[in-house]
Amino acid sequence: MRLSSLALTATIVLAGATAACSDDPATQPQTANAIAGLTVTASNDTVTTPQNTPTGSGFFQGTVIGPSTSPGTDTLTTSPRIADVRVTIYPRLADVNGQITMGPAAGSTTSNAQGKWTLPTLPAGDYIVAFVPPASGVYSGAYAFGPLRSNSAQFVWWVVLNKK
């Protein structure tokens, strides 16, 4: 069977468009490549605060800190604040065969000089939040899981990044 040149051209264009779209990270679920090399950490507070079923929309906010410089004292007041940490949120889609599957980034921000950050308002659901400090700094990156709810902003996170 012979294809006309117009049909052949249309077939090639369609195949190329399909291949290009199938690899588009903005539209396809991805594995944990965005969090590869980061260590899992606790988000300390929202995750551990019992709530009703996630509903509505909300946002996460918090502070990124380093390990306390004065062990034995109030670590939240004696820990260094980490500025310029890239905080990115991803929808958590599923865990298949031990592999985390997440959607494309849903929002991002950078921590200020006091280590404080606020992510955009998103629909309720399960999310992964990645914390990536400047590569030239002394801290390593981390990520945390969090169920986002309409009242999540009331439970401010504090995330501790370990030294490299």
Tab-separated table of C-alpha atoms in Angstrom:
chain	number	residue	atom	x	y	z
A	1	MET	CA	0.000	0.000	0.000
A	2	ARG	CA	1.396	3.373	-1.017
A	3	LEU	CA	0.798	6.542	0.937
A	4	SER	CA	0.436	9.806	-0.894
A	5	SER	CA	3.099	12.366	-0.094
A	6	LEU	CA	0.510	14.437	1.792
A	7	ALA	CA	-0.574	11.431	3.890
A	8	LEU	CA	3.058	10.462	4.512
A	9	THR	CA	3.909	14.024	5.630
A	10	ALA	CA	0.871	14.125	7.930
A	11	THR	CA	1.852	10.767	9.443
A	12	ILE	CA	5.426	11.946	10.133
A	13	VAL	CA	4.246	15.243	11.666
A	14	LEU	CA	1.695	13.429	13.843
A	15	ALA	CA	4.293	10.882	14.989
A	16	GLY	CA	6.764	13.669	15.786
A	17	ALA	CA	4.187	15.657	17.736
A	18	THR	CA	3.160	12.571	19.679
A	19	ALA	CA	6.768	11.776	20.566
A	20	ALA	CA	7.477	15.372	21.555
A	21	CYS	CA	4.394	15.640	23.766
A	22	SER	CA	4.924	12.270	25.412
A	23	ASP	CA	8.212	13.475	26.925
A	24	ASP	CA	6.938	16.879	28.027
A	25	PRO	CA	7.670	17.037	31.789
A	26	ALA	CA	4.977	19.679	32.268
A	27	THR	CA	2.255	17.249	31.200
A	28	GLN	CA	3.546	13.849	32.269
A	29	PRO	CA	3.885	12.370	35.748
A	30	GLN	CA	7.469	11.971	36.756
A	31	THR	CA	9.355	9.830	39.169
A	32	ALA	CA	11.309	11.374	41.975
A	33	ASN	CA	14.014	12.847	39.709
A	34	ALA	CA	13.322	16.311	41.125
A	35	ILE	CA	14.086	15.031	44.629
A	36	ALA	CA	16.942	12.670	43.692
A	37	GLY	CA	19.894	13.276	45.980
A	38	LEU	CA	17.780	14.976	48.648
A	39	THR	CA	17.127	13.391	52.039
A	40	VAL	CA	13.647	12.951	53.435
A	41	THR	CA	12.897	15.164	56.426
A	42	ALA	CA	9.939	15.963	58.638
A	43	SER	CA	7.974	19.103	57.861
A	44	ASN	CA	7.232	19.596	61.525
A	45	ASP	CA	3.997	20.610	61.974
A	46	THR	CA	1.328	20.141	59.346
A	47	VAL	CA	2.141	16.479	58.735
A	48	THR	CA	1.865	15.577	62.411
A	49	THR	CA	-1.244	17.617	63.186
A	50	PRO	CA	-4.401	15.493	62.908
A	51	GLN	CA	-6.988	17.036	60.618
A	52	ASN	CA	-10.122	16.106	58.736
A	53	THR	CA	-10.105	14.942	55.142
A	54	PRO	CA	-8.227	17.413	52.926
A	55	THR	CA	-10.704	19.888	51.459
A	56	GLY	CA	-10.682	23.353	49.945
A	57	SER	CA	-7.416	25.023	49.118
A	58	GLY	CA	-4.540	26.223	51.230
A	59	PHE	CA	-0.831	26.848	51.378
A	60	PHE	CA	2.278	25.856	53.284
A	61	GLN	CA	4.620	28.308	54.963
A	62	GLY	CA	7.565	27.928	57.254
A	63	THR	CA	11.211	28.481	58.081
A	64	VAL	CA	14.321	26.674	56.880
A	65	ILE	CA	16.968	26.299	59.587
A	66	GLY	CA	20.285	24.566	60.084
A	67	PRO	CA	21.230	22.375	63.051
A	68	SER	CA	21.271	24.201	66.387
A	69	THR	CA	24.533	25.871	67.302
A	70	SER	CA	23.755	25.517	71.021
A	71	PRO	CA	22.675	21.933	71.825
A	72	GLY	CA	20.516	21.573	74.890
A	73	THR	CA	18.753	24.900	74.435
A	74	ASP	CA	15.663	25.893	72.486
A	75	THR	CA	16.738	24.801	69.020
A	76	LEU	CA	14.166	26.956	67.241
A	77	THR	CA	15.704	30.117	68.657
A	78	THR	CA	19.362	29.080	68.404
A	79	SER	CA	19.371	27.475	64.957
A	80	PRO	CA	20.745	29.471	62.035
A	81	ARG	CA	18.190	30.594	59.463
A	82	ILE	CA	19.031	29.587	55.883
A	83	ALA	CA	18.420	32.135	53.127
A	84	ASP	CA	18.103	31.531	49.382
A	85	VAL	CA	16.747	27.982	49.685
A	86	ARG	CA	14.633	27.063	46.648
A	87	VAL	CA	11.321	25.648	47.970
A	88	THR	CA	9.302	23.791	45.326
A	89	ILE	CA	6.005	21.939	45.712
A	90	TYR	CA	4.927	18.927	43.618
A	91	PRO	CA	1.635	17.003	43.704
A	92	ARG	CA	2.193	13.493	45.022
A	93	LEU	CA	0.394	11.236	42.557
A	94	ALA	CA	1.166	7.726	43.768
A	95	ASP	CA	3.794	5.403	45.115
A	96	VAL	CA	4.200	2.467	42.723
A	97	ASN	CA	6.555	-0.396	43.575
A	98	GLY	CA	8.348	1.783	46.103
A	99	GLN	CA	8.835	4.560	43.537
A	100	ILE	CA	7.407	8.011	44.280
A	101	THR	CA	5.457	9.429	41.349
A	102	MET	CA	4.763	13.129	41.329
A	103	GLY	CA	3.384	15.695	38.971
A	104	PRO	CA	5.135	18.756	37.601
A	105	ALA	CA	6.078	21.578	39.952
A	106	ALA	CA	2.948	23.369	41.167
A	107	GLY	CA	4.770	26.339	42.689
A	108	SER	CA	8.094	27.582	43.934
A	109	THR	CA	9.625	30.304	46.068
A	110	THR	CA	12.920	31.161	47.767
A	111	SER	CA	13.496	31.557	51.495
A	112	ASN	CA	14.281	35.087	52.666
A	113	ALA	CA	17.150	36.240	54.922
A	114	GLN	CA	15.297	34.869	57.978
A	115	GLY	CA	14.765	31.483	56.256
A	116	LYS	CA	11.030	32.152	55.883
A	117	TRP	CA	9.053	31.010	52.850
A	118	THR	CA	5.434	30.824	51.683
A	119	LEU	CA	4.213	28.668	48.806
A	120	PRO	CA	1.227	29.584	46.601
A	121	THR	CA	-2.333	28.533	47.402
A	122	LEU	CA	-3.170	25.144	45.863
A	123	PRO	CA	-6.050	22.649	45.984
A	124	ALA	CA	-6.112	20.306	48.973
A	125	GLY	CA	-4.240	17.047	48.482
A	126	ASP	CA	-0.966	15.240	49.066
A	127	TYR	CA	2.200	17.088	48.095
A	128	ILE	CA	5.976	16.782	48.176
A	129	VAL	CA	7.976	19.876	49.076
A	130	ALA	CA	11.660	20.051	48.079
A	131	PHE	CA	14.185	22.321	49.815
A	132	VAL	CA	17.302	22.961	47.735
A	133	PRO	CA	19.916	25.307	49.246
A	134	PRO	CA	22.513	27.120	47.136
A	135	ALA	CA	25.081	24.641	45.764
A	136	SER	CA	27.915	26.760	47.131
A	137	GLY	CA	26.505	26.635	50.676
A	138	VAL	CA	27.254	24.273	53.557
A	139	TYR	CA	23.808	22.638	53.715
A	140	SER	CA	22.384	19.672	51.842
A	141	GLY	CA	18.887	19.566	50.383
A	142	ALA	CA	15.846	17.730	51.718
A	143	TYR	CA	12.212	17.008	50.928
A	144	ALA	CA	9.076	16.401	52.981
A	145	PHE	CA	5.616	14.983	52.389
A	146	GLY	CA	2.615	17.055	53.358
A	147	PRO	CA	-1.161	16.803	53.189
A	148	LEU	CA	-2.348	20.269	52.179
A	149	ARG	CA	-5.651	21.434	53.693
A	150	SER	CA	-7.579	24.675	53.923
A	151	ASN	CA	-6.071	25.331	57.378
A	152	SER	CA	-2.476	24.254	56.611
A	153	ALA	CA	-1.121	27.806	56.909
A	154	GLN	CA	-2.036	27.759	60.617
A	155	PHE	CA	0.578	25.052	61.202
A	156	VAL	CA	3.875	26.669	60.238
A	157	TRP	CA	6.638	24.283	59.117
A	158	TRP	CA	10.201	24.377	60.337
A	159	VAL	CA	12.576	22.333	58.238
A	160	VAL	CA	16.111	21.476	59.373
A	161	LEU	CA	18.730	21.044	56.656
A	162	ASN	CA	21.826	19.048	57.585
A	163	LYS	CA	25.346	20.193	56.842
A	164	LYS	CA	27.111	18.535	53.898
